């Protein structure tokens, strides 16, 4: 009915609520009658419900380490996870969560997975990928995941084979702190809060050192200045993990850093215990897959004696020993099948491995006997070979026992550096070591491809070790890549990669400061079961693969003769005393020195070899307009040059970088670049040009990217030439030498200077030295020639001041002979007669300025032997008037008396009159209507008057051709 009323009178829709029938108590309008509505029928308007405020119960623990406030927080985020903790330090926050599988364990090992994520939102950046989202884990994320995995894995109880997943995510980063250590401590706290059985907590700390002073929790800026990057993880009294990158730190200093790191890392433990007491869950009873004692006894009775016989014989190699152990396992299987012992058959492989471990450890502890018969501190036999692949930039083959690694070095341009997209650290790296472990190296069949966490970790360890001895980037602009291919593996392949990589770098001619070698140290210990302390232990140098598998520790230590450059410690038990770790450093040093001696005997200095296979790198500086011409439309011209020459060209702001396989390819690409862009004109430089036009007095030649120079008829040949067309023609290509620049800045070229001198004239020649102005682009050579006992040095360590993205010019070698201009005796006599003067002017070695090139030159005019830069005054304002009386000539060889514009040249002495006196100097009348100028010396104006006669000498010409004179005293 309300709708009917609305249609009858639409104004009812617009009335306020207090004037409506319903608000006044009327029921409705129906058939012209009105009625009152009862109170029971009056319906209140429903109220809009508001959601209640949810209260998140959060727990916090604040504490301070190394002058930095650190916070553990739980209960606010990831509440459904088994354990979740946010750790904050300054403005960097990391979330770590822990979850475990619900069902029973179905595997015979701990399937622990640690995923570390650095998404770009943490630093306020959108990913620079096509999909604008993060893809597969990056190399740094894999390494940080390993850093978390290594200390927490030994603390899970034996027989706990349930799947566990740890996910650490960087929520925000201020770029000051590396989140990897924070993620490890957050993971420890999350495990403490969860119901997963775990013997934590742990603490992880980073230690740096600047100028001998240790720094706890250093920032990224402090790490860039530090010679030590130590990451240390521990429980309250034992060491769990060590990761070190250093610049040849001594064992004594490293031990001091370790002993400082332990109490600092322990400070993380109490806050985690307090947080777990507030918000932790009760530990769940998980089913542990432990081996029954009866099964172990049955297998030991059948297999222990044969296994000990195999391990007693040192003649067994890796595969012979493995085949013998497999035969023993099959014999035990047959015996158990006859006994119908199904439970022992199911656990047979693990039981045999347990017996094998027991036998090996007992022999090492009791007798000091190793599997291959070596002493505890003895290194396996070594084989070193460098340059085994001569076509490559650098190569080496390193063998230690049965372990063999092939290392190759490839050099590239600075633009080939790897780009990094991490929340902290540098944006790129120019040195890369890629470690590869193919299945054939252990005689297995398997799929090989993609990023492998183990391969990434081993390669990074070797990369950090070698980085300490590489030359600085300013002195060595190459990008370097080492490929380490494992040919055979029987333990310590990562340490073999370090040794092989060091030799390959020297084989490539890279000026390493010294060799780097590494050795892996193992530990076998006997533990008191009642107290859990180590009763007896043995330290093993250069462990085999089986000793690594059956031992307690894999301690990889890398360094030079003078100190340690990298360390990686992984353990299997729930911690090792720090005293044993420090004791292992000395054993590693002795083994490392033995290996370095073998490497030094093979190659002890950067190699020099034939230039045919050595790479070249050149850096040139041009204007951006010139570089755009070189690139061409959409880079088409650049790609064409690369395809034709086999080189690689990279362009940055004002800098052109060229990488060539050898000098021949470098010459080809430089010739093409010079033809397109040109280069600085240098006296003594040889240039290829094309004759543009022929005149009676000479030819104009186009060269150096469109520039023109004059080839005078007198510079065509050593023999007299009557007609220039008899020697050159339009369109002919010539190789010419730049011999100078006239007073107008015109470039003079010579053909005869490039031709051999006739022998018939050698006895009648007067030689006048011309300073060498030859300059070249900054070219880095990977190798150099050594000949005739001349002084030589590493070709890559030549004194070339090449800085990153900057070009410098190589000056001519002082030992090289300067180019000369040859004149006949008759020409010299004629010149002396006509001038009556003996010339003895000198010029300095400076490049001539380009006239039409966009390239930035060092200087546009030749410098004279005397500087005339003082007291410019208002002389420049009057030069135009003086130049109206000045006439210059391109030919400075012919002079006439009296002095004229044609006869005046550098060094000419004349008597001049003072024509005008200016603030900055004098205008001189040189005679014959020729005007010159004299600038006052630094001590100020002297007393001069109009028409005073002065004895002056021509020392230079201004940019407008005006002679610049200086006073001389004739005795």
Tab-separated table of N, CA, C and O in Angstrom, residues 82 98-100 156 160 164 191 193-198 282-284 286:
chain	number	residue	atom	x	y	z
A	82	UNK	N	53.802	-23.399	13.200
A	82	UNK	CA	54.191	-24.102	14.424
A	82	UNK	C	55.035	-23.202	15.311
A	82	UNK	O	54.930	-23.232	16.541
A	98	UNK	N	58.501	-21.939	11.253
A	98	UNK	CA	58.889	-23.355	11.284
A	98	UNK	C	57.629	-24.201	11.267
A	98	UNK	O	56.680	-23.926	12.004
A	99	UNK	N	57.618	-25.219	10.414
A	99	UNK	CA	56.514	-26.176	10.349
A	99	UNK	C	57.079	-27.583	10.197
A	99	UNK	O	58.180	-27.776	9.670
A	100	UNK	N	56.306	-28.577	10.640
A	100	UNK	CA	56.730	-29.974	10.513
A	100	UNK	C	55.565	-30.807	9.998
A	100	UNK	O	54.392	-30.452	10.174
A	156	UNK	N	68.904	-31.559	16.003
A	156	UNK	CA	67.721	-32.418	15.994
A	156	UNK	C	68.101	-33.785	16.560
A	156	UNK	O	69.204	-34.280	16.314
A	160	UNK	N	65.127	-38.631	14.393
A	160	UNK	CA	64.009	-37.749	14.045
A	160	UNK	C	64.051	-37.509	12.535
A	160	UNK	O	64.870	-36.744	12.033
A	164	UNK	N	60.716	-31.223	8.048
A	164	UNK	CA	60.699	-29.908	8.693
A	164	UNK	C	61.045	-28.857	7.634
A	164	UNK	O	61.983	-29.035	6.855
A	191	UNK	N	62.116	-22.246	16.445
A	191	UNK	CA	62.196	-23.656	16.833
A	191	UNK	C	61.984	-23.828	18.333
A	191	UNK	O	61.384	-24.817	18.781
A	193	UNK	N	59.994	-21.998	20.139
A	193	UNK	CA	58.567	-21.816	20.400
A	193	UNK	C	57.732	-22.983	19.903
A	193	UNK	O	56.621	-23.197	20.398
A	194	UNK	N	58.215	-23.746	18.934
A	194	UNK	CA	57.429	-24.812	18.321
A	194	UNK	C	57.409	-26.049	19.207
A	194	UNK	O	58.111	-26.125	20.230
A	195	UNK	N	56.612	-27.039	18.770
A	195	UNK	CA	56.566	-28.309	19.501
A	195	UNK	C	57.527	-29.338	18.923
A	195	UNK	O	57.451	-30.518	19.242
A	196	UNK	N	58.435	-28.921	18.036
A	196	UNK	CA	59.395	-29.823	17.403
A	196	UNK	C	60.545	-30.069	18.367
A	196	UNK	O	61.100	-29.119	18.937
A	197	UNK	N	60.937	-31.308	18.575
A	197	UNK	CA	62.071	-31.578	19.468
A	197	UNK	C	63.369	-31.035	18.866
A	197	UNK	O	63.726	-31.342	17.734
A	198	UNK	N	64.050	-30.236	19.644
A	198	UNK	CA	65.270	-29.589	19.149
A	198	UNK	C	66.104	-29.173	20.342
A	198	UNK	O	65.593	-28.604	21.319
A	282	UNK	N	54.403	-26.916	24.271
A	282	UNK	CA	54.998	-28.107	24.851
A	282	UNK	C	55.528	-28.990	23.732
A	282	UNK	O	54.881	-29.156	22.694
A	283	UNK	N	56.703	-29.537	23.914
A	283	UNK	CA	57.321	-30.359	22.888
A	283	UNK	C	56.511	-31.643	22.683
A	283	UNK	O	56.136	-32.319	23.635
A	284	UNK	N	56.273	-31.941	21.415
A	284	UNK	CA	55.458	-33.081	21.050
A	284	UNK	C	56.303	-34.345	21.042
A	284	UNK	O	57.482	-34.322	20.738
A	286	UNK	N	57.401	-37.187	19.217
A	286	UNK	CA	57.508	-37.725	17.869
A	286	UNK	C	58.120	-39.121	17.918
A	286	UNK	O	58.941	-39.435	18.778
